[in-house]
mmCIF file of C-alpha atoms in Angstrom:
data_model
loop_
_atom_site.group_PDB
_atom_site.id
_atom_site.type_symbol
_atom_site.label_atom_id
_atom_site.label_comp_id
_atom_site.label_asym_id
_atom_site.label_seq_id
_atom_site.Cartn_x
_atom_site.Cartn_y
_atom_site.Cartn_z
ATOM 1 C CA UNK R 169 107.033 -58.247 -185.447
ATOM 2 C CA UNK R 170 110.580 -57.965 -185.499
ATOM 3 C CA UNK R 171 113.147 -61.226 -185.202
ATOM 4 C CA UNK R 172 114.730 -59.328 -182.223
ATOM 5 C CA UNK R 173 113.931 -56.341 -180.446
ATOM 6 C CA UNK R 174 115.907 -54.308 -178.017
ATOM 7 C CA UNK R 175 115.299 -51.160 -176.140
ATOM 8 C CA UNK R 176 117.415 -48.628 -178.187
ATOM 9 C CA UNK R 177 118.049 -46.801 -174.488
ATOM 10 C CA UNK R 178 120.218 -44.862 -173.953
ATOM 11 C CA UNK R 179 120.564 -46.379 -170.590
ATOM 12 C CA UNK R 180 122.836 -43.724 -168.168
ATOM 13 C CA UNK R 181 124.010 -45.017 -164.932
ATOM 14 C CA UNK R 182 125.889 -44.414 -162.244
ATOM 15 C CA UNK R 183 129.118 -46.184 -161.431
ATOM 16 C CA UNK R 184 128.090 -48.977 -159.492
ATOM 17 C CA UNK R 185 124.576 -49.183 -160.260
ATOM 18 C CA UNK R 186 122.972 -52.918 -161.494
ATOM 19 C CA UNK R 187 121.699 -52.379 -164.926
ATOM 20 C CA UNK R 188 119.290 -55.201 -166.890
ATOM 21 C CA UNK R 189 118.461 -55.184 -170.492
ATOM 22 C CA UNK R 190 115.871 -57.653 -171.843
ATOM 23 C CA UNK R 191 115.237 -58.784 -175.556
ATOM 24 C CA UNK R 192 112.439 -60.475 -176.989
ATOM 25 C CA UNK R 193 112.584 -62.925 -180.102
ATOM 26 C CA UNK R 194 109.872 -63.990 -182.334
ATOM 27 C CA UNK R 195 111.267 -67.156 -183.833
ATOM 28 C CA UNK R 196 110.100 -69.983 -181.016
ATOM 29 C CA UNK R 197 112.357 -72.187 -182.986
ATOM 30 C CA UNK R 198 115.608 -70.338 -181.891
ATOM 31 C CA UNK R 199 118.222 -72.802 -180.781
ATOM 32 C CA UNK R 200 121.379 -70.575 -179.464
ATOM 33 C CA UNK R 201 121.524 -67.207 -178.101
ATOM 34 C CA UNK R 202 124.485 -64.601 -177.432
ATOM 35 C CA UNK R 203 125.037 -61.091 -175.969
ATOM 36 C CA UNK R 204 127.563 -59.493 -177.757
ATOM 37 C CA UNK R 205 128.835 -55.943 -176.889
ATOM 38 C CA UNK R 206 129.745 -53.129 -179.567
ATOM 39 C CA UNK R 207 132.252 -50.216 -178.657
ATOM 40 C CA UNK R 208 131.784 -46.917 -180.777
ATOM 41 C CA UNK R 209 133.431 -47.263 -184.122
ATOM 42 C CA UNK R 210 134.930 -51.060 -183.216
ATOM 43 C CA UNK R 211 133.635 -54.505 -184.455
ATOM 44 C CA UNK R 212 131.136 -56.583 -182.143
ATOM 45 C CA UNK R 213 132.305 -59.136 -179.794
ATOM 46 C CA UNK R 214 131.299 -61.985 -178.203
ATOM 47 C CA UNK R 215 130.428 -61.162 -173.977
ATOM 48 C CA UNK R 216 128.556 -64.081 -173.419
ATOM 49 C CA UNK R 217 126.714 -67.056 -174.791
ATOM 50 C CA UNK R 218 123.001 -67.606 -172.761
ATOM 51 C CA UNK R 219 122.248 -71.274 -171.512
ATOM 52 C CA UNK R 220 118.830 -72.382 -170.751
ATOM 53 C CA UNK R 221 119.879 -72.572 -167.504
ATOM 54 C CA UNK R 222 121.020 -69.090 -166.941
ATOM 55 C CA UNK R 223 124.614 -68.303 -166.535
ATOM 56 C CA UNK R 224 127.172 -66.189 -165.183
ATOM 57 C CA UNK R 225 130.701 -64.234 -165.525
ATOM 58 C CA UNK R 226 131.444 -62.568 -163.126
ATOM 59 C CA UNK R 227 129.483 -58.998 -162.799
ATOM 60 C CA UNK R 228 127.637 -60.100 -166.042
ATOM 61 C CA UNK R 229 124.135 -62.761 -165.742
ATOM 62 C CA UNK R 230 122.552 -63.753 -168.821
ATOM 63 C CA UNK R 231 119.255 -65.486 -168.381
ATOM 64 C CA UNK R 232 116.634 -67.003 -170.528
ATOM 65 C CA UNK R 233 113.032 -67.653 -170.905
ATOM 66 C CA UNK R 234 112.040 -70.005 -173.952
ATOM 67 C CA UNK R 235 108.415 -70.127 -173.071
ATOM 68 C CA UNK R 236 108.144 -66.030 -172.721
ATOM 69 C CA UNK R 237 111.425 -66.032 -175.771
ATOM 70 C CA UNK R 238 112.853 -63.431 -174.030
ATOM 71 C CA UNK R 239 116.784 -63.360 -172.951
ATOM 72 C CA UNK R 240 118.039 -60.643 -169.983
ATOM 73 C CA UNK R 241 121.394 -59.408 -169.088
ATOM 74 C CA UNK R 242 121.988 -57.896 -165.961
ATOM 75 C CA UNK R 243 125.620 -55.935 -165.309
ATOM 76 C CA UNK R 244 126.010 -55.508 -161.753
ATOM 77 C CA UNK R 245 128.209 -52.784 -159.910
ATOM 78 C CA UNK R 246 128.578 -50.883 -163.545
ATOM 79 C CA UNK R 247 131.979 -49.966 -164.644
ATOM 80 C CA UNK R 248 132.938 -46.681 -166.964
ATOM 81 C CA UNK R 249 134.661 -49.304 -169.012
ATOM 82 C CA UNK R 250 131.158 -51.039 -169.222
ATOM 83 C CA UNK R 251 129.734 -48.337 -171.543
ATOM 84 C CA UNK R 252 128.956 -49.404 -174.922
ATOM 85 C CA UNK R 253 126.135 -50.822 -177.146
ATOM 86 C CA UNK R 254 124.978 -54.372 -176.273
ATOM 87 C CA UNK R 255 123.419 -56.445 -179.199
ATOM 88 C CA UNK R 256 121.114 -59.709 -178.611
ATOM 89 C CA UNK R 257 122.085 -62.056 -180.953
ATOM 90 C CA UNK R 258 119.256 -65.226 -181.852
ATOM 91 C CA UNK R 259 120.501 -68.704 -183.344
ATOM 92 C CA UNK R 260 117.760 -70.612 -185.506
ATOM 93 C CA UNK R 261 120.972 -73.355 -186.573
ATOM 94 C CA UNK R 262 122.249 -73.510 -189.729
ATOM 95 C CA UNK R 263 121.583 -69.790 -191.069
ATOM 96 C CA UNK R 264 122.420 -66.377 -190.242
ATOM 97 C CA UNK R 265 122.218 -65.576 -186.722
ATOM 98 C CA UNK R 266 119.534 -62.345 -186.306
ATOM 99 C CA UNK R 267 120.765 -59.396 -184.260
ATOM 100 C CA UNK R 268 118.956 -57.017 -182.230
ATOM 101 C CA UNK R 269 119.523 -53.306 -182.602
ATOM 102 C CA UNK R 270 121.412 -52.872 -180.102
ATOM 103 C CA UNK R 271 120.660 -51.437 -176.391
ATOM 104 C CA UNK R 272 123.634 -48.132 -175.535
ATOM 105 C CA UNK R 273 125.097 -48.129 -171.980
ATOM 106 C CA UNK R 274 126.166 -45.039 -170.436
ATOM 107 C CA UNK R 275 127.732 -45.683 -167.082
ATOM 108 C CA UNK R 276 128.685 -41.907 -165.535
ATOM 109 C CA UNK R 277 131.101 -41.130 -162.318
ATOM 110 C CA UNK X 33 147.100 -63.010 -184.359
ATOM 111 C CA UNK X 34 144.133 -65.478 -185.316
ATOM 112 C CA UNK X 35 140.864 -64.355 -186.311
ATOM 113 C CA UNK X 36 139.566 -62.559 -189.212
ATOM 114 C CA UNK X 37 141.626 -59.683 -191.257
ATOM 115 C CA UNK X 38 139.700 -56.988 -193.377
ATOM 116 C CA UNK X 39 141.336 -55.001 -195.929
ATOM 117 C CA UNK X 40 141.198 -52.014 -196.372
ATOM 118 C CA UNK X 41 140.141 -50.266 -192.911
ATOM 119 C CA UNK X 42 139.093 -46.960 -194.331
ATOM 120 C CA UNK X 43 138.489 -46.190 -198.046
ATOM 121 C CA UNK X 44 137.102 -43.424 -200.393
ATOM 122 C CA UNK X 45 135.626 -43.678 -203.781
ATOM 123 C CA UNK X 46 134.012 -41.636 -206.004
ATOM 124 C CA UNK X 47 130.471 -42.349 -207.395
ATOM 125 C CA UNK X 48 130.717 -44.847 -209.751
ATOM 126 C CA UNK X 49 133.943 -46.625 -209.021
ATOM 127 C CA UNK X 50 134.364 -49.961 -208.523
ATOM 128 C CA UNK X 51 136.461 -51.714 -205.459
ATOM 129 C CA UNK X 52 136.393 -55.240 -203.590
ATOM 130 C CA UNK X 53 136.448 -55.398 -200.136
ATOM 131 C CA UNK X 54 139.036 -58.624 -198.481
ATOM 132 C CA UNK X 55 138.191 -60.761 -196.002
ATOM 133 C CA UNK X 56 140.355 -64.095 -194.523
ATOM 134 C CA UNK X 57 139.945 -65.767 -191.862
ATOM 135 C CA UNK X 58 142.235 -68.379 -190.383
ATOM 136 C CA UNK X 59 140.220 -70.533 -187.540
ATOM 137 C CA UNK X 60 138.967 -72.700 -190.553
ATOM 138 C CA UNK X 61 135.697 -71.718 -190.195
ATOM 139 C CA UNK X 62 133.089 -72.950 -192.325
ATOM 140 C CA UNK X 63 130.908 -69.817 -192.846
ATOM 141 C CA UNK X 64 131.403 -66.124 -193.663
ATOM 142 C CA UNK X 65 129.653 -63.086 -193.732
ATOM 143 C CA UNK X 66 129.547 -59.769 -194.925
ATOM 144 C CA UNK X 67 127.520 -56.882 -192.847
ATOM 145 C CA UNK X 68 126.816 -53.574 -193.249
ATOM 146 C CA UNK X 69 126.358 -51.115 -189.944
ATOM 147 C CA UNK X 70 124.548 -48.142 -190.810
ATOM 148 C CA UNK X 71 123.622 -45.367 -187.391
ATOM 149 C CA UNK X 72 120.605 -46.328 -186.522
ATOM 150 C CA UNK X 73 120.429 -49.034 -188.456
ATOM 151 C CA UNK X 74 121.925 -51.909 -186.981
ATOM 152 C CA UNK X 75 123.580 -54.751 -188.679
ATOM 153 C CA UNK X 76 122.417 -55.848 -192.104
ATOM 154 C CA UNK X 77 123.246 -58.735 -193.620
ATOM 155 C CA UNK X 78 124.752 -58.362 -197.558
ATOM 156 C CA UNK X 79 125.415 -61.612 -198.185
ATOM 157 C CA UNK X 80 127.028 -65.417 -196.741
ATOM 158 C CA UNK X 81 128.802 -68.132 -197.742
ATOM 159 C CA UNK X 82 127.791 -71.121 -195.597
ATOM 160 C CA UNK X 83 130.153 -72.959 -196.773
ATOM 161 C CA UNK X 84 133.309 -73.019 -199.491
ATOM 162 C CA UNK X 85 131.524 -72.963 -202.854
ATOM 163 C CA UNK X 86 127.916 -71.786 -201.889
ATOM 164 C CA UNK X 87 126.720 -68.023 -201.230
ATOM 165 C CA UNK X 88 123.553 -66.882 -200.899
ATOM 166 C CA UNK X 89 121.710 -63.156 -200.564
ATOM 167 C CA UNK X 90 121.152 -61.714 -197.253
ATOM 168 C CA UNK X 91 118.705 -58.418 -196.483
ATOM 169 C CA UNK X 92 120.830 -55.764 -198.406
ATOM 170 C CA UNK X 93 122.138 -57.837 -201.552
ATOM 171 C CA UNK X 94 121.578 -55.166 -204.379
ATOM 172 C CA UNK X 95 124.683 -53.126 -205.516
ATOM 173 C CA UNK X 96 126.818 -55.806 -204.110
ATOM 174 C CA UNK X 97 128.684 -59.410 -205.433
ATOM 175 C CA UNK X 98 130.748 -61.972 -203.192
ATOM 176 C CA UNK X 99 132.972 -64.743 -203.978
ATOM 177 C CA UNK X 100 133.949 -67.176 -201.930
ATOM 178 C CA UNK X 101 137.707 -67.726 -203.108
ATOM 179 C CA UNK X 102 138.658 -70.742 -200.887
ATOM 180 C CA UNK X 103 137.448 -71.332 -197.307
ATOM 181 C CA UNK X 104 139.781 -68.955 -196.070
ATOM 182 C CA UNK X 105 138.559 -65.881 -198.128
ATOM 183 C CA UNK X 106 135.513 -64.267 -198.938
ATOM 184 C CA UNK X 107 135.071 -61.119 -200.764
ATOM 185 C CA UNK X 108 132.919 -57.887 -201.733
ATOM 186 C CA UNK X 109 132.771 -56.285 -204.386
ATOM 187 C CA UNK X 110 131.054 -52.877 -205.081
ATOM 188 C CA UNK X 111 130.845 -52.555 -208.955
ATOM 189 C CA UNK X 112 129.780 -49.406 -209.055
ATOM 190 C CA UNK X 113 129.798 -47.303 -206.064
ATOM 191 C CA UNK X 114 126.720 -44.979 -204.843
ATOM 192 C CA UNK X 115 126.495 -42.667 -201.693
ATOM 193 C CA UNK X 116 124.287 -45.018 -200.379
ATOM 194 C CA UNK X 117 126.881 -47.633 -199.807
ATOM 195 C CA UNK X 118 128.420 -44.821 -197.659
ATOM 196 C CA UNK X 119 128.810 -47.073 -194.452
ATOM 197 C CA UNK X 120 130.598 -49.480 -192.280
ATOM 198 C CA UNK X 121 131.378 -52.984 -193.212
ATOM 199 C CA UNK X 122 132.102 -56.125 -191.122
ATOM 200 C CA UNK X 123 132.670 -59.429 -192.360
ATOM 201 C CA UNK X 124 132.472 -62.231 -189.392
ATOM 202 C CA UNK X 125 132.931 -66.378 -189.656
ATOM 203 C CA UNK X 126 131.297 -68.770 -187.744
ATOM 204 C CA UNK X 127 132.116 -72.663 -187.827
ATOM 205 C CA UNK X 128 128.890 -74.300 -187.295
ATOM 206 C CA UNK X 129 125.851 -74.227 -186.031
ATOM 207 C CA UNK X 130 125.404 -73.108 -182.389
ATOM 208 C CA UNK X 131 128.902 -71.340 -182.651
ATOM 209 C CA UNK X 132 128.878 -67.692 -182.518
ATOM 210 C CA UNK X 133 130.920 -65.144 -184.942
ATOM 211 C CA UNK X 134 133.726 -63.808 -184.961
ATOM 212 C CA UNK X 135 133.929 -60.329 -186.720
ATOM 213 C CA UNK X 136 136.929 -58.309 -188.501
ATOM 214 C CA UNK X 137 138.031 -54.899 -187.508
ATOM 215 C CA UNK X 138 135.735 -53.372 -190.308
ATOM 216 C CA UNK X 139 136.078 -51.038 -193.144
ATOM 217 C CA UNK X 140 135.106 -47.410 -193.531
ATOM 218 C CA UNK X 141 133.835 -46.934 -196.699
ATOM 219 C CA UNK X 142 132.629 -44.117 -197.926
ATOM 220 C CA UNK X 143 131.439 -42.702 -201.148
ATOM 221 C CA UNK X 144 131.440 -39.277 -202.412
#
């Protein structure tokens, strides 16, 4: 089983459409969590840590489930600007944090 | 502007030619990274430093070397370049433990 996994998509929405993602993660250990989002050709960067308790910023909720290890992201009322590839990112402490593949947003007028 | 600065942002070698990739960073983060992104691929660790003096092997070590100069830097190097090292390559820092990274703008490497 792979550290993270990710639906590859490609997800195409409408504008305004809500859009979720999940991500599963095999290492119960796992301490911090993170989606970050990728633009074509451009480095990663951070969107949002995840909290145990869920948390949210603005049109963007990331949510987690330790017990299922399985972190969400929902993007409500989609943006074009909100197209691009969104990587779940796993924390075990001290070492290299573990990406996903990636999930690719297409939000179309 | 702070953050981390990758040098150069596009490159072409032949097969067989050496180069080293820079990488500085100036949030004083402890650790550094070097990635590869490949289509399809994801990202693929090369090798880390997790802290000023140490580095260790990642997924993707072979072909590659690192040195950790100072805590601000953290290098590298291809000694001899194939076509497979044809890719994309981010370095990133972190500070500690539960902290996320921060990447560079990456460098487009590729090898003919």
């Amino acid at each position: 089983r792979k550290e993270v996994e990710q639906d590859p998509g490609p997800f195409n929405v409408p504008e305004g459409a809500t859009v979720a993602f999940n991500c599963t993660y095999s290492n119960s250990a796992s301490q911090s969590f993170f989606w970050y989002r990728q633009d074509c050709r451009k480095e990663p960067k951070l969107l949002m840590s995840v909290y145990s308790s869920g948390n949210e910023d603005g049109r963007f909720t990331a949510q987690l489930n330790r017990a299922s290890q399985y972190i969400s992201l929902l993007i409500r009322d989609s943006k074009l600007s909100d197209s691009a590839t969104y990587l779940c990112v796993v924390n075990s402490g001290n070492t290299p944090l573990v990406f996903g593949k990636g999930t690719r947003l297409s939000v179309i007028a | 502007n702070a953050g981390v600065t990758q040098t150069p942002k596009f490159q072409v070698l032949k097969t067989g030619q050496s180069m080293t990739l820079q990488c500085a960073q100036d949030m004083n983060h402890n650790s550094m990274y070097w990635y590869r992104q490949d289509p399809g691929m994801g990202l693929r660790l090369i090798y880390y430093s997790a802290s000023e003096g140490t580095t260790d092997k990642g997924e993707v070590p072979n072909g590659y070397n690192v040195s950790r100069l100072n805590k601000r830097e953290f290098s590298l190097r291809l000694e001899s370049a194939a076509p497979s090292q044809t890719s994309v390559y981010f370095c990133a820092s972190r500070d500690r433990g539960n902290y996320g990274y921060t990447f560079g703008s990456g460098t487009r490497l590729t090898v003919v």
